[in-house]
Amino acid sequence: MPTDDTALAPEPPNPRIGRYVSTVAFDETVNAYVPPPLPPEPPLTLAPQLLQRLSEADRAIGRLDGVAMLLPDKALFLYMYVRKEAVLSSQIEGTQSTLDDLLQYENAALAGKPLDDITEVSSYVDAMMYGLSVLRDPKGLPLCLRLLRDMHARLLQKGRGEAKNPGEFRRSQNWLGGTRPGNAHYVPPPVNEMQTCLSDLERFLQDDSAQIPPLIKAGFLHVQFESIHPFLDGNGRLGRLLIALFLVEKKVLQEPLLYLSLYLKTHREQYYRLLQDVRLRGDWEVWTEFFLTGVAETANNAHESAMRIVGLFQADRERISASGEQINSMLRIHELLRTHPFLNAAQAQQKTGLSAPTVNKAFESLEKLEVVKEVTGKQRGRVFAYTEFLRILDGGTEVQEPRRQ
């Protein structure tokens, strides 16, 4: 029989839950959250359902990695998929740009002054490709705090974030949601605590002694980075980039083709709620199941897109080859459309060396075959779009929601 003292004894504190510290932000005293270091203690409970999700995610990743190796032009698929991810990840943060906007801006096929939204997405592409090049350079850096800062500098080099100390960890208190610190949804650790949290994060990032499966570890890293929120702006985008680059560094993927932004955009409310559940209750199991489900779903969708794109290119080449006219010039322009899905005649002339009459006749023939469609409606300065290719790429990038405040 328990004694009264035993019955009333308080439960021991949950070591998975961080602590709150009092800090001042904009003349308001608030409680800021300091997450405990990773990995979670006690360790993650690998229940049968979670193990099943891990197995499904591993299989989907393997299938995606396999098809990437078989693609006739994997650099092209990476080129386009990276841009789709840049659009989706930036949309989560409130930008209104679509993939078509970005491709038109990059290819300069349609005239117009670039908007902040588009330059921000373009900077995301730059940050992503820079991080990948550093990881692949034998003399480069591993995934570390310095590399994250360097990527952040590129992420915020243009647009609305350029005044938010690009490449520098914050030196002041920030907060998420609400109109001021006092009614914020979440207040990250103060600067002095943040430095310790970042050191712990880097140590966990580079330490494989715990032998945590890489996919589970990637999910841990993402949550911890989001909780620390070490920059004044760009934390969400960099936190999502961290997932793909970590999996490349650990050789789970040969190419960084796993990007969760569409999944997180689709399940946005659940995503933010689960981040908070980890902070408030230490509920890593539910978060990990959600994360692994997203990995499997995203990898399967990417695999399907890759196969559809390969099939489209092959089918269009066969239709062009069977058309009986302008075959060589049409094939050369079709090859160009794979990396420039918005294209005008001047660009086609410059990049192929074909004459203006030959290019114009080839575009007319491609339009008759319904491979391309003229999108300006003008007689001069016409721009042609590789419509079916864009339709495959555009899935999920349509802007349907208002900007987050």
Coordinates of N, CA and C in Angstrom, one line a residue, residues 65-183:
D65 N 15.9 7.5 -55.5 CA 17.3 7.6 -55.8 C 17.6 6.7 -57.0
G66 N 17.0 5.6 -57.1 CA 17.2 4.7 -58.3 C 16.8 5.3 -59.6
V67 N 15.6 5.9 -59.6 CA 15.2 6.5 -60.9 C 16.0 7.7 -61.2
A68 N 16.5 8.4 -60.2 CA 17.4 9.6 -60.5 C 18.6 9.2 -61.2
M69 N 19.2 8.0 -60.8 CA 20.4 7.5 -61.4 C 20.1 7.0 -62.9
L70 N 18.9 6.7 -63.2 CA 18.6 6.2 -64.5 C 18.1 7.2 -65.5
L71 N 17.8 8.4 -65.0 CA 17.4 9.5 -65.9 C 18.4 9.8 -66.9
P72 N 18.0 10.0 -68.2 CA 18.9 10.4 -69.2 C 19.6 11.7 -68.9
D73 N 18.9 12.6 -68.2 CA 19.5 13.9 -67.9 C 19.1 14.3 -66.5
K74 N 19.8 13.7 -65.5 CA 19.4 13.9 -64.1 C 19.7 15.4 -63.7
A75 N 20.6 16.0 -64.3 CA 20.9 17.4 -64.0 C 19.7 18.3 -64.4
L76 N 19.0 17.9 -65.4 CA 17.9 18.7 -65.8 C 16.8 18.5 -64.8
F77 N 16.5 17.3 -64.4 CA 15.5 17.0 -63.4 C 15.8 17.8 -62.1
L78 N 17.0 17.7 -61.7 CA 17.4 18.4 -60.5 C 17.2 20.0 -60.6
Y79 N 17.6 20.5 -61.8 CA 17.5 21.9 -62.1 C 16.0 22.3 -61.9
M80 N 15.1 21.6 -62.5 CA 13.7 22.0 -62.4 C 13.1 21.7 -61.0
Y81 N 13.5 20.6 -60.4 CA 12.9 20.2 -59.1 C 13.3 21.1 -58.0
V82 N 14.6 21.6 -58.1 CA 15.1 22.5 -57.1 C 14.3 23.8 -57.2
R83 N 13.9 24.2 -58.4 CA 13.2 25.5 -58.6 C 11.7 25.3 -58.1
K84 N 11.2 24.2 -58.3 CA 9.8 23.9 -57.7 C 9.9 24.0 -56.2
E85 N 10.9 23.4 -55.6 CA 11.0 23.4 -54.2 C 11.2 24.9 -53.7
A86 N 12.0 25.6 -54.4 CA 12.2 27.0 -54.0 C 10.9 27.8 -54.0
V87 N 10.0 27.6 -55.0 CA 8.8 28.3 -55.0 C 7.9 27.8 -53.8
L88 N 7.8 26.5 -53.6 CA 6.9 26.0 -52.5 C 7.4 26.5 -51.2
S89 N 8.7 26.4 -50.9 CA 9.2 26.7 -49.6 C 9.0 28.2 -49.4
S90 N 9.1 29.0 -50.4 CA 8.9 30.5 -50.2 C 7.4 30.8 -50.1
Q91 N 6.6 30.0 -50.7 CA 5.1 30.2 -50.5 C 4.7 30.0 -49.1
I92 N 5.3 29.0 -48.4 CA 5.0 28.8 -47.0 C 5.3 30.0 -46.2
E93 N 6.3 30.8 -46.6 CA 6.6 32.0 -45.9 C 5.8 33.2 -46.4
G94 N 4.9 33.0 -47.4 CA 4.1 34.1 -47.7 C 4.3 34.7 -49.1
T95 N 5.3 34.3 -49.9 CA 5.5 34.8 -51.2 C 4.3 34.4 -52.1
Q96 N 4.1 35.1 -53.2 CA 3.0 34.8 -54.1 C 3.5 34.4 -55.5
S97 N 4.8 34.2 -55.6 CA 5.3 33.8 -56.9 C 5.0 32.3 -57.2
T98 N 4.8 32.0 -58.5 CA 4.6 30.7 -59.0 C 5.9 30.2 -59.7
L99 N 5.9 28.9 -60.0 CA 7.0 28.4 -60.7 C 7.2 29.1 -62.1
D100 N 6.0 29.3 -62.8 CA 6.1 30.0 -64.0 C 6.7 31.4 -63.9
D101 N 6.4 32.1 -62.8 CA 7.0 33.4 -62.6 C 8.5 33.3 -62.5
L102 N 9.0 32.3 -61.7 CA 10.5 32.2 -61.5 C 11.1 31.8 -62.8
L103 N 10.6 30.9 -63.6 CA 11.2 30.5 -64.9 C 11.2 31.6 -65.9
Q104 N 10.2 32.4 -65.9 CA 10.2 33.5 -66.8 C 11.2 34.6 -66.4
Y105 N 11.3 34.8 -65.1 CA 12.4 35.7 -64.6 C 13.8 35.2 -64.9
E106 N 14.0 33.9 -64.7 CA 15.4 33.4 -64.9 C 15.7 33.4 -66.4
N107 N 14.8 33.1 -67.2 CA 15.0 32.9 -68.7 C 14.9 34.3 -69.4
A108 N 14.3 35.3 -68.7 CA 14.2 36.6 -69.3 C 13.4 36.6 -70.6
A109 N 12.5 35.6 -70.7 CA 11.7 35.5 -71.9 C 10.6 36.5 -72.0
L110 N 10.1 36.9 -70.8 CA 9.1 37.9 -70.7 C 9.6 39.1 -70.0
A111 N 9.6 40.3 -70.6 CA 10.1 41.5 -70.0 C 9.3 41.9 -68.8
G112 N 10.0 42.6 -67.9 CA 9.3 43.1 -66.7 C 10.3 43.2 -65.6
K113 N 10.1 44.1 -64.7 CA 10.9 44.3 -63.5 C 10.7 43.2 -62.5
P114 N 11.7 42.5 -62.0 CA 11.5 41.4 -61.1 C 10.9 41.9 -59.8
L115 N 9.9 41.2 -59.3 CA 9.3 41.6 -58.0 C 10.1 41.0 -56.8
D116 N 9.9 41.6 -55.6 CA 10.6 41.0 -54.5 C 10.4 39.5 -54.3
D117 N 9.1 39.1 -54.5 CA 8.8 37.7 -54.4 C 9.6 36.8 -55.2
I118 N 9.8 37.2 -56.5 CA 10.6 36.4 -57.4 C 12.0 36.4 -57.1
T119 N 12.6 37.5 -56.7 CA 14.0 37.6 -56.4 C 14.3 36.8 -55.1
E120 N 13.3 36.7 -54.2 CA 13.5 35.9 -53.0 C 13.6 34.4 -53.4
V121 N 12.7 34.0 -54.3 CA 12.7 32.6 -54.7 C 14.0 32.3 -55.4
S122 N 14.5 33.2 -56.3 CA 15.7 33.0 -57.0 C 16.9 32.9 -56.0
S123 N 16.9 33.7 -55.0 CA 17.9 33.6 -53.9 C 17.9 32.2 -53.2
Y124 N 16.7 31.7 -53.1 CA 16.6 30.3 -52.5 C 17.3 29.3 -53.3
V125 N 17.1 29.4 -54.6 CA 17.8 28.5 -55.5 C 19.3 28.6 -55.4
D126 N 19.8 29.9 -55.3 CA 21.2 30.1 -55.2 C 21.8 29.5 -53.9
A127 N 21.0 29.7 -52.8 CA 21.5 29.2 -51.5 C 21.6 27.6 -51.5
M128 N 20.5 27.0 -52.1 CA 20.5 25.6 -52.2 C 21.6 25.0 -53.0
M129 N 21.9 25.6 -54.2 CA 22.9 25.1 -55.1 C 24.3 25.3 -54.5
Y130 N 24.5 26.4 -53.8 CA 25.7 26.7 -53.1 C 26.0 25.7 -52.0
G131 N 25.0 25.4 -51.2 CA 25.2 24.4 -50.2 C 25.6 23.0 -50.7
L132 N 25.0 22.7 -51.8 CA 25.3 21.4 -52.5 C 26.7 21.4 -53.0
S133 N 27.1 22.5 -53.6 CA 28.4 22.5 -54.2 C 29.5 22.4 -53.1
V134 N 29.3 23.0 -52.0 CA 30.2 23.0 -50.9 C 30.4 21.6 -50.3
L135 N 29.2 20.9 -50.2 CA 29.2 19.5 -49.6 C 29.9 18.6 -50.6
R136 N 29.9 18.9 -51.9 CA 30.5 18.0 -52.9 C 31.9 18.3 -53.2
D137 N 32.4 19.4 -52.7 CA 33.8 19.8 -52.9 C 34.7 19.1 -51.9
P138 N 35.7 18.3 -52.4 CA 36.5 17.6 -51.4 C 37.2 18.5 -50.4
K139 N 37.4 19.7 -50.8 CA 38.0 20.7 -49.8 C 37.0 21.6 -49.2
G140 N 35.7 21.3 -49.4 CA 34.6 22.1 -48.8 C 34.3 21.7 -47.3
L141 N 33.3 22.4 -46.8 CA 32.9 22.2 -45.4 C 31.9 21.0 -45.3
P142 N 31.8 20.4 -44.1 CA 30.7 19.5 -43.9 C 29.5 20.4 -43.6
L143 N 28.3 19.8 -43.4 CA 27.2 20.5 -42.9 C 27.4 21.0 -41.5
C144 N 27.5 22.3 -41.3 CA 27.8 22.9 -40.1 C 27.2 24.2 -39.9
L145 N 27.5 24.9 -38.8 CA 26.9 26.2 -38.6 C 27.5 27.2 -39.6
R146 N 28.8 27.1 -39.9 CA 29.3 28.1 -40.8 C 28.7 28.0 -42.2
L147 N 28.5 26.7 -42.7 CA 27.8 26.6 -44.0 C 26.4 27.1 -43.9
L148 N 25.7 26.9 -42.8 CA 24.3 27.4 -42.7 C 24.3 28.9 -42.8
R149 N 25.3 29.5 -42.2 CA 25.4 31.0 -42.2 C 25.7 31.5 -43.7
D150 N 26.6 30.8 -44.3 CA 26.9 31.1 -45.7 C 25.7 31.0 -46.6
M151 N 25.0 29.9 -46.4 CA 23.7 29.7 -47.2 C 22.7 30.8 -46.9
H152 N 22.6 31.2 -45.6 CA 21.7 32.2 -45.2 C 22.0 33.5 -45.9
A153 N 23.3 33.8 -46.0 CA 23.7 35.1 -46.7 C 23.2 35.1 -48.1
R154 N 23.2 34.0 -48.8 CA 22.7 33.9 -50.2 C 21.2 34.0 -50.2
L155 N 20.6 33.3 -49.2 CA 19.1 33.3 -49.2 C 18.5 34.7 -49.0
L156 N 19.2 35.5 -48.3 CA 18.6 36.9 -48.0 C 19.4 38.0 -48.7
Q157 N 20.1 37.6 -49.8 CA 20.9 38.6 -50.5 C 20.1 39.6 -51.3
K158 N 18.8 39.3 -51.6 CA 18.0 40.2 -52.4 C 16.6 40.1 -51.8
G159 N 15.8 41.2 -52.1 CA 14.4 41.1 -51.6 C 14.2 41.7 -50.2
R160 N 13.1 41.3 -49.6 CA 12.8 41.9 -48.3 C 13.7 41.5 -47.1
G161 N 14.4 40.5 -47.3 CA 15.3 40.0 -46.2 C 16.7 40.6 -46.1
E162 N 17.0 41.4 -47.1 CA 18.4 41.9 -47.1 C 18.8 42.8 -46.0
A163 N 17.8 43.4 -45.3 CA 18.0 44.2 -44.1 C 18.0 43.4 -42.8
K164 N 17.9 42.1 -42.9 CA 17.7 41.3 -41.7 C 19.0 40.5 -41.4
N165 N 20.2 41.2 -41.6 CA 21.5 40.6 -41.2 C 21.8 39.3 -41.9
P166 N 21.8 39.2 -43.3 CA 22.1 38.0 -44.0 C 23.4 37.4 -43.5
G167 N 23.4 36.1 -43.2 CA 24.6 35.4 -42.9 C 25.0 35.5 -41.4
E168 N 24.2 36.2 -40.6 CA 24.6 36.4 -39.2 C 23.5 35.9 -38.3
F169 N 23.9 35.2 -37.2 CA 22.9 34.8 -36.2 C 22.4 36.0 -35.5
R170 N 21.2 35.9 -35.1 CA 20.5 37.1 -34.5 C 21.2 37.5 -33.2
R171 N 21.2 38.8 -33.0 CA 21.7 39.4 -31.8 C 20.6 40.1 -31.0
S172 N 19.4 39.8 -31.3 CA 18.3 40.3 -30.5 C 17.2 39.2 -30.5
Q173 N 16.2 39.4 -29.6 CA 15.1 38.5 -29.4 C 14.1 38.5 -30.5
N174 N 13.7 37.4 -31.0 CA 12.6 37.3 -32.0 C 11.4 36.6 -31.4
W175 N 10.4 36.5 -32.2 CA 9.2 35.8 -31.8 C 8.4 35.4 -33.0
L176 N 7.5 34.4 -32.8 CA 6.7 33.9 -33.9 C 5.2 34.1 -33.6
G177 N 4.5 34.6 -34.6 CA 3.0 34.8 -34.4 C 2.7 36.0 -33.5
G178 N 1.5 36.4 -33.5 CA 1.1 37.5 -32.6 C 1.6 38.8 -33.2
T179 N 1.2 39.9 -32.6 CA 1.5 41.2 -33.0 C 2.7 41.8 -32.3
R180 N 3.0 41.2 -31.2 CA 4.1 41.7 -30.3 C 4.6 40.5 -29.5
P181 N 5.8 40.7 -28.8 CA 6.3 39.5 -28.0 C 5.3 39.0 -27.0
G182 N 4.5 40.0 -26.4 CA 3.7 39.6 -25.3 C 2.5 38.7 -25.7
N183 N 2.1 38.7 -27.0 CA 1.0 37.8 -27.4 C 1.5 36.8 -28.5

